[in-house]
XYZ file of C-alpha atoms in Angstrom:
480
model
C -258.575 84.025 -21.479
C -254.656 83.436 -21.055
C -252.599 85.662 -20.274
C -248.458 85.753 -20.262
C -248.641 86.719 -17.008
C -250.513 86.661 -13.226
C -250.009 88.433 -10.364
C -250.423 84.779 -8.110
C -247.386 83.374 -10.642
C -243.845 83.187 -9.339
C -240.775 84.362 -11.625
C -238.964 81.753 -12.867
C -235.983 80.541 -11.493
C -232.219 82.495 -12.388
C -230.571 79.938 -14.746
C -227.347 80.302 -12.699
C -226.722 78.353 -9.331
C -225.827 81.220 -7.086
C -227.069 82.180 -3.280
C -229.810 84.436 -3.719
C -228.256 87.025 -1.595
C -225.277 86.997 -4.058
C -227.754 87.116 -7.056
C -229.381 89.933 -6.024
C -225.748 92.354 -5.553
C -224.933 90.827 -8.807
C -228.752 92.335 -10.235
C -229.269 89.386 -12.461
C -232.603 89.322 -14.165
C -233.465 86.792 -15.962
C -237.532 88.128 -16.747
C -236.206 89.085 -20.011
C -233.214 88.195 -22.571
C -233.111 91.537 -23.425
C -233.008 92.969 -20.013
C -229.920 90.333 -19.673
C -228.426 91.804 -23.102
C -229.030 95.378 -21.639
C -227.120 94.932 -18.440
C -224.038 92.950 -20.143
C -224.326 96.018 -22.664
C -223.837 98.741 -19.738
C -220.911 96.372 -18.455
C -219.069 96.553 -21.748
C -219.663 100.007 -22.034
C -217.644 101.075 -18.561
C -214.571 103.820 -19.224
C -211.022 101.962 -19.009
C -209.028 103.405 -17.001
C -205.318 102.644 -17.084
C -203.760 100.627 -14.370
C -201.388 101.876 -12.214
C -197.771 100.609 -12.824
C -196.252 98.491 -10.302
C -193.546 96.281 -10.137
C -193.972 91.850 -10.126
C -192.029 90.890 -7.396
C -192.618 87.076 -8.289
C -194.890 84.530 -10.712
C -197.100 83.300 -8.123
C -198.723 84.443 -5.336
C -197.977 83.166 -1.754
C -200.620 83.667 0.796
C -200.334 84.986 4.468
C -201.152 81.946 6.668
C -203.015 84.025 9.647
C -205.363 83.738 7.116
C -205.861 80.957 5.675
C -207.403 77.574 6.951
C -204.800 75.080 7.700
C -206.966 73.412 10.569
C -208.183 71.892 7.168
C -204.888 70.339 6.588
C -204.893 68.103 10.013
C -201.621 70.436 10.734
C -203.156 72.007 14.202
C -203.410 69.821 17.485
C -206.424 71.740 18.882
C -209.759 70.801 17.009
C -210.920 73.089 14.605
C -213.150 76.095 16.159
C -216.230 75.533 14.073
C -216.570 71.926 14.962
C -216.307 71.090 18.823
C -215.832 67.093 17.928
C -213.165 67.301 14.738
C -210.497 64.951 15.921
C -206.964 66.093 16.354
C -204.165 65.732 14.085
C -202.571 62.612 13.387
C -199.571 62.511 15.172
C -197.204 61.084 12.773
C -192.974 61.857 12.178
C -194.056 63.684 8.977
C -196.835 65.946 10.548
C -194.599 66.994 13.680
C -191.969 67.929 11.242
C -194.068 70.343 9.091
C -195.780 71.109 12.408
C -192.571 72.251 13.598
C -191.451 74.305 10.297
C -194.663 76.116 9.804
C -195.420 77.211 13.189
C -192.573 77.233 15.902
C -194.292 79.681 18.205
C -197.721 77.090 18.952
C -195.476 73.626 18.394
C -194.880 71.916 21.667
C -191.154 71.390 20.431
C -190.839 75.074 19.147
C -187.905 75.106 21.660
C -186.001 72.635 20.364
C -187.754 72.106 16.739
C -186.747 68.801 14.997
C -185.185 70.831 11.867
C -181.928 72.547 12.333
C -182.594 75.642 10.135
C -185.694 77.743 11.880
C -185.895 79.676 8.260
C -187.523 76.678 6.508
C -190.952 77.409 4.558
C -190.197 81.182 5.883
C -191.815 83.730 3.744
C -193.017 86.659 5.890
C -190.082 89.480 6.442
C -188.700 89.320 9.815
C -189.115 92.475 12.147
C -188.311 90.914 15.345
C -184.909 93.321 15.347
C -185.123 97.109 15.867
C -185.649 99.019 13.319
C -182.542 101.861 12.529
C -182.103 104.476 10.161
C -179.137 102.816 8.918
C -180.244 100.188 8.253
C -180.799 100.436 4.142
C -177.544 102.683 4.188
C -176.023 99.297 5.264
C -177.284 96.758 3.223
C -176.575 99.631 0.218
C -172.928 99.818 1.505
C -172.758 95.899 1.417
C -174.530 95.570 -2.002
C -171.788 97.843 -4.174
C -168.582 96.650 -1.717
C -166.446 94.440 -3.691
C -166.517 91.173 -2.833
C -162.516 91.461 -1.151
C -164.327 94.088 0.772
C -166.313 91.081 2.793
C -164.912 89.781 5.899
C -162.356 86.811 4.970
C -162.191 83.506 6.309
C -159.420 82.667 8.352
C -156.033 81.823 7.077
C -155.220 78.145 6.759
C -152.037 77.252 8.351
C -150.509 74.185 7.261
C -149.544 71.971 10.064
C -146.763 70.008 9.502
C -143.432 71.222 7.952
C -143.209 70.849 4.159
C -138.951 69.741 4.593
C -137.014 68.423 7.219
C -132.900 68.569 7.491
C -131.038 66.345 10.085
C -128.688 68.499 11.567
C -125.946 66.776 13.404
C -124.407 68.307 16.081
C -127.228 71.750 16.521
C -126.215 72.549 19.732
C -129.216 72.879 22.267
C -127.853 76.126 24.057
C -130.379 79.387 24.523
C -127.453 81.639 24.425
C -126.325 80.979 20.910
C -127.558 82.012 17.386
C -126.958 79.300 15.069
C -129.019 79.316 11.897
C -129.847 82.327 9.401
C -131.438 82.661 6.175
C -129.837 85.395 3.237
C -131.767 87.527 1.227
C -129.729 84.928 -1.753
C -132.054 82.017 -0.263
C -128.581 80.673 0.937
C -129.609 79.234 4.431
C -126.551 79.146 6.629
C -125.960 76.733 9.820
C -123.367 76.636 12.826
C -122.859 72.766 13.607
C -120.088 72.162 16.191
C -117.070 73.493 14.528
C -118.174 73.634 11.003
C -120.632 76.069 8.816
C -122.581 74.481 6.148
C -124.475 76.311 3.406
C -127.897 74.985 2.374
C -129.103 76.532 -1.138
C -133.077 76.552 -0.451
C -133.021 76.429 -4.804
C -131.303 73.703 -5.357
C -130.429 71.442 -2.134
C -127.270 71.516 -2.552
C -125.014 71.838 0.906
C -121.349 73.437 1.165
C -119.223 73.108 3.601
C -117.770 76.872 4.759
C -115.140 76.822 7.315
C -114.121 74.862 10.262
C -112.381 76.728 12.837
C -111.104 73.714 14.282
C -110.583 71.673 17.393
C -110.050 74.219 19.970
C -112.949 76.528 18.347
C -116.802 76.595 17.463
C -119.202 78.155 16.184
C -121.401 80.288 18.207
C -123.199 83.092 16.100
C -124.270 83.034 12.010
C -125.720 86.174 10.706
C -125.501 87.327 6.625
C -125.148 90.905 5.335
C -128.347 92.462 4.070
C -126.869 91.711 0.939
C -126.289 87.974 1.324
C -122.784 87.784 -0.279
C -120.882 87.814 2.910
C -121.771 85.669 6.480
C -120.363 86.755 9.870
C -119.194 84.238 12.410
C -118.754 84.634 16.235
C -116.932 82.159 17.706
C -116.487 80.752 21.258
C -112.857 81.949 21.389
C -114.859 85.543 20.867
C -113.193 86.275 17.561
C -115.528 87.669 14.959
C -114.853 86.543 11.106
C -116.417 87.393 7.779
C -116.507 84.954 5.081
C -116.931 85.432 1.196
C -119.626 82.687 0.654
C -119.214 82.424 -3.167
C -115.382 81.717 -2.769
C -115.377 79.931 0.416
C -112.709 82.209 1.275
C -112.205 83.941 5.028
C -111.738 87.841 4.117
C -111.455 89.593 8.031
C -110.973 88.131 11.694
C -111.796 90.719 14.281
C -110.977 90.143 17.921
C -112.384 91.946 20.570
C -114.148 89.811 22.874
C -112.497 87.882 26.160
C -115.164 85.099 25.477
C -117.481 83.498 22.890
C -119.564 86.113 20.848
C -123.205 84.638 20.379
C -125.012 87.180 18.731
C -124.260 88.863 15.441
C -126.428 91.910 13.942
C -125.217 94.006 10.743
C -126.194 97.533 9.932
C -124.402 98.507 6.516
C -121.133 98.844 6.787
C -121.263 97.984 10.661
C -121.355 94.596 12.550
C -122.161 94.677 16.013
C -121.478 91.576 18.334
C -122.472 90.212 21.800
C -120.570 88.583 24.268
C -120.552 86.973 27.608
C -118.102 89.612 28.221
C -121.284 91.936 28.890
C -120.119 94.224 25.889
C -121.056 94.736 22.085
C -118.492 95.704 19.833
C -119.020 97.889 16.944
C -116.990 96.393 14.247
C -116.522 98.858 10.928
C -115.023 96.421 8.309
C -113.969 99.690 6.097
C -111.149 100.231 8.893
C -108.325 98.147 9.870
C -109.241 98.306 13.748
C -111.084 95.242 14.923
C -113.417 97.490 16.667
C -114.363 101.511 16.720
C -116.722 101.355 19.682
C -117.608 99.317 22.793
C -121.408 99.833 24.174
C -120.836 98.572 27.863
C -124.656 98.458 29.819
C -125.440 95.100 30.554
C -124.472 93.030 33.713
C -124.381 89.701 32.111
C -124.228 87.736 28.918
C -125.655 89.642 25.698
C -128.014 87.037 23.976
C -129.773 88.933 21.944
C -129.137 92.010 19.321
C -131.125 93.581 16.758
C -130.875 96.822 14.089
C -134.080 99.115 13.772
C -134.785 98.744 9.872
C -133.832 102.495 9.402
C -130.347 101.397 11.318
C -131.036 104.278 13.921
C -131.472 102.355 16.822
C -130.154 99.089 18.433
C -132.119 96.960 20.670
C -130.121 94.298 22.951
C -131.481 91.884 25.524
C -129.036 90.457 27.836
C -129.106 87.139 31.027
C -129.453 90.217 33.224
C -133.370 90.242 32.144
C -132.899 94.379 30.972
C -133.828 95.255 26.875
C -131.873 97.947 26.222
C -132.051 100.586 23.302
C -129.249 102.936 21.710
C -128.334 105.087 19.223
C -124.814 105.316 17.267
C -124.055 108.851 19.015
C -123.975 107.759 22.033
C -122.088 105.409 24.002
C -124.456 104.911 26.636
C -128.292 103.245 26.517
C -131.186 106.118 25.111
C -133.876 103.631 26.690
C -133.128 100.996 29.387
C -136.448 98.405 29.802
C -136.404 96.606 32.663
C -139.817 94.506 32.847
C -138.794 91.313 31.780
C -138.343 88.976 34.537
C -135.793 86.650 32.838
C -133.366 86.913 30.003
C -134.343 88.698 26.766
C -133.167 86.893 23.658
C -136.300 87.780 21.658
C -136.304 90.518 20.008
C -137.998 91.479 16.563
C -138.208 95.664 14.939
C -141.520 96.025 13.040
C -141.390 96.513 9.698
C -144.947 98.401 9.822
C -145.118 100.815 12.380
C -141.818 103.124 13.111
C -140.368 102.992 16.898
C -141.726 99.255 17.504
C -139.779 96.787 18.728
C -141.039 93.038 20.181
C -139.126 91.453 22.898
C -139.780 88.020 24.809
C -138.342 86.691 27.566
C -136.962 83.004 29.302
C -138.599 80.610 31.439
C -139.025 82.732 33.899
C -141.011 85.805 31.984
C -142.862 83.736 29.026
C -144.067 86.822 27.771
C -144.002 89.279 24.933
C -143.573 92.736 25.135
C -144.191 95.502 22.731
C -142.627 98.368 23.429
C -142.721 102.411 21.748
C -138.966 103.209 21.810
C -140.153 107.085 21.131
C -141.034 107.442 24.050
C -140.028 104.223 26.245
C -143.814 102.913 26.934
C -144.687 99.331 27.064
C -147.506 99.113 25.080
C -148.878 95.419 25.519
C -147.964 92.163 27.361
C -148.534 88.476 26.110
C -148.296 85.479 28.156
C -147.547 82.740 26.384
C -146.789 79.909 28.719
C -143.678 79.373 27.344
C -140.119 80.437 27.274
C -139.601 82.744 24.314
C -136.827 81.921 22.194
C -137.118 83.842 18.845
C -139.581 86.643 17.653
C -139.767 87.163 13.771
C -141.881 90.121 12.154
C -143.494 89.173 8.748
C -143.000 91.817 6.380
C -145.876 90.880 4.346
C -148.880 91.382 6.470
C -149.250 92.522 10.035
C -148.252 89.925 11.884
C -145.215 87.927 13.959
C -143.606 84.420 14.693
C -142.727 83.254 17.680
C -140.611 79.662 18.669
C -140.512 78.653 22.220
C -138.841 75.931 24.824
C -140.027 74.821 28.633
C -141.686 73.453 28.512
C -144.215 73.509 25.372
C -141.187 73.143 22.426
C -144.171 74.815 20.015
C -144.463 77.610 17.263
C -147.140 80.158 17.128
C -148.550 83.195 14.899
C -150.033 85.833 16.850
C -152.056 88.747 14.488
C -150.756 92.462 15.523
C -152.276 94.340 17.416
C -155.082 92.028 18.596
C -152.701 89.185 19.363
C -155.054 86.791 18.496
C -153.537 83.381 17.706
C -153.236 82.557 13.689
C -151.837 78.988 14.662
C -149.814 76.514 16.684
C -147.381 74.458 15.641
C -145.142 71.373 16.978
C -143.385 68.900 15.783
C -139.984 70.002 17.938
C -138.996 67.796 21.024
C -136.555 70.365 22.049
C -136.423 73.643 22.360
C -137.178 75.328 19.105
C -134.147 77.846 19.738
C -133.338 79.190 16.373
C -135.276 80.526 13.677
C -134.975 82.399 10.353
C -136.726 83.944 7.296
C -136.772 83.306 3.822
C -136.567 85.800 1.131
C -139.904 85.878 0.131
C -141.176 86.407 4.088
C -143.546 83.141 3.285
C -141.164 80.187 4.994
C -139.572 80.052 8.556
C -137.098 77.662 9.433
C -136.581 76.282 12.908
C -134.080 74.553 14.464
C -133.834 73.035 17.591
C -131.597 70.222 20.013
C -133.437 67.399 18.546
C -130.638 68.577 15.670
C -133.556 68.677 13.088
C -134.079 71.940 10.953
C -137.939 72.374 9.617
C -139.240 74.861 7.082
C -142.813 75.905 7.442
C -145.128 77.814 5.129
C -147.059 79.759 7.700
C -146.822 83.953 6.155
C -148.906 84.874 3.214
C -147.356 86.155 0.007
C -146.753 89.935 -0.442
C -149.125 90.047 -3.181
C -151.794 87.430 -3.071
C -152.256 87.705 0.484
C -152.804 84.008 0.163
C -151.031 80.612 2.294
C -147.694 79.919 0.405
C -147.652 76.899 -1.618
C -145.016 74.240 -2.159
C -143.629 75.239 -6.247
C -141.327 72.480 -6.364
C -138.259 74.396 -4.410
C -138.480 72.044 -1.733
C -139.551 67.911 -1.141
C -141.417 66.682 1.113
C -138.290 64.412 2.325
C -135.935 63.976 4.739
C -132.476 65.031 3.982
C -128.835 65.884 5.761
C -127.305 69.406 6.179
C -123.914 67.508 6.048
């Protein structure tokens, strides 16, 4: 008699294709349908539980290669470890590329990989720097900075000068002053015996004054106001003209011999001579002078007013920058460190008590000094004789023009005195320079009787290079 079943008879087979060892943790029995429909019942019937939340980082999933099996990919030289005989990897361009990129550390070339950017096919986070508590605290600080708050590329300086003016006759002598720029953009140049006015708006030139055949001109300098230019001449007469009338209003004597620096200061003009002296010239009084400052053993070449008008700075041929004050009639500070004459000199218009001085051929270098208390607070080499310093009143930083033997331009960043740019285009001695209005353009001047204008300051507002807006050409033109 049949039965369904005998001890001797072996089960049947599972109707799945799995390893047995895997069929028995999954419990499948497949005696009975039913004991299939029980245990997919018991599945069914588990308690959900709700998920913890968490946050998707990304749509697909990238895997950690320690652990995966790229031997499988050809991409490792050494055979794989589970076959002694597996051939090595091809060794084609491709392959040593994408060697090279996925791992730098085991590539023979991971010295010098084939791909300039090491973060190629980089996914894993990078922990090769020490670890800081600051760390988040900084990348927080970075993320809500504005974006002005990021470190800023460095200013663009252009090059060339946007105008050139021939100027016959600019005489190539370190001791005179000969070009200056009014707060009226009405640009003002001494050629031979004659001043011409150059309207920076318009182009158009005037002829001033001439003085003559037995006179020049030595000095230019314009009231703060720019209605009114100074003159020193070589006879050492000082003269005021009314530039809108083209009319001579005061001549001031004074001076045994040429004057060839001019600085105002309100109502006062002061004046440097050969003579060693510098006349204080009040044009409210009738006197050609009300007070001589006598310190200097030689020729005064340079002069400047403090922009609160408290203090005047003069260099002189006898290498000495010396500072006073209107009370007294002798020198509050007397510098002596320059080791050649001091024509160079420049107030800040950002920090109180600072003045800039440079000297000749013989110094080259800049000098900051605290007037407060007479330190020198920083020396610059520049390899050149300094000719003209020029503070930007815009942002932090100064111009300087030099001769011997370099004939260049350069911006120097205050305090750091790091070089903003260098400029030529002089063959000459670049020995005069001036401001425009705006503190955006300099204009140079130089023997090679050639007057450029350069856009080299940033605007007051934009912080940005200074474009050309049509006030100038690009062209070539004569002062006279």
């Amino acid at each position: 008699m049949a039965t369904d079943a005998s001890p001797s008879a072996k089960p049947p087979a599972p109707r799945l294709n799995v390893p047995a060892a895997m069929a028995g943790s999954l419990r499948l029995d497949a005696t009975s349908p039913a004991a299939a429909s029980r245990s997919t019942s018991r599945l069914f019937d588990l308690p959900k539980t709700p998920s913890p939340s968490k946050v998707t980082y990304s749509d697909r999933f990238i895997p950690c290669r320690s652990s995966s099996r790229l031997q499988n990919f050809a991409l490792l030289d050494r055979p794989s470890p589970n076959s002694k005989n597996s051939p090595a990897a091809p060794d084609t361009p491709y392959t040593r590329l994408l060697r090279a990129e996925l791992f730098p550390d085991s590539s023979p070339n991971a010295a010098n990989p084939t791909s300039p950017n090491t973060n190629l096919f980089r996914y894993k986070t990078d922990h090769s720097a020490p670890s800081s508590p600051f760390a988040n605290a900084d990348k927080l600080d970075c993320a809500s900075s504005s974006p002005s708050a990021a470190k800023k590329a460095p200013r663009k300086v252009p090059k060339t000068p946007h105008k050139v003016l021939d100027a016959p006759s600019l005489q190539d002598d370190f001791y005179l002053n000969l070009v200056d720029w009014s707060s009226q953009n009405m640009l003002a140049v001494g050629l031979g015996t004659c001043v011409y006015l150059w309207s920076a708006s318009s182009s158009k030139v005037t002829k001033l004054c001439d003085l003559g055949p037995r006179d020049s001109v030595c000095a230019v300098h314009w009231t703060r106001e720019g209605s009114y230019l100074a003159i020193g001449t070589s006879l050492g007469d000082v003269q005021i003209w009314d530039s809108s009338r083209c009319k001579r209003i005061r001549n001031m004597g004074g001076h045994q011999t040429r004057a060839g620096v001019l600085a105002w200061n309100s109502t006062i003009l002061s004046s440097g001579s050969r003579d060693k002296n510098i006349l204080q010239h009040d044009i409210r009084v009738p006197t050609d002078y009300i007070s001589k400052f006598a310190g200097h053993r030689s020729e005064v070449c340079g002069l400047k007013w403090s922009h609160d008008d408290r203090e005047l700075a003069s260099g002189g041929n006898d290498n000495q920058l010396l500072v006073w004050n209107q009370r007294s009639q002798q020198p509050v500070l007397r510098l002596t460190k320059h080791t050649a004459a001091v024509k160079a000199i420049a107030w800040s218009p950002h920090q109180h008590s600072l003045v800039a001085s440079g000297g000749g051929t013989a110094d080259r270098c800049i000098k900051f000094w605290n007037t407060a208390n007479g330190n020198m607070l920083n020396s610059i080499d520049t390899g050149s004789q300094v000719c003209n310093l020029a503070w930007c009143k815009n942002v932090n930083e100064l111009v300087s023009t030099h001769g011997y033997s370099q004939n260049q331009i350069m911006v120097w960043k205050y305090p750091s005195m790091s070089k903003v740019a260098t400029l030529t285009g002089h063959t000459l001695r670049v020995l005069y320079l001036a401001t425009s209005p705006d503190g955006q353009t300099i204009v140079t001047g130089a023997g090679d009787e050639t007057l450029r204008f350069w856009n080299i300051f940033p605007s007051m507002k934009t912080q940005a290079p200074a474009h050309d807006s049509g006030m100038y050409s690009f062209s070539r033109s004569h002062i006279r």
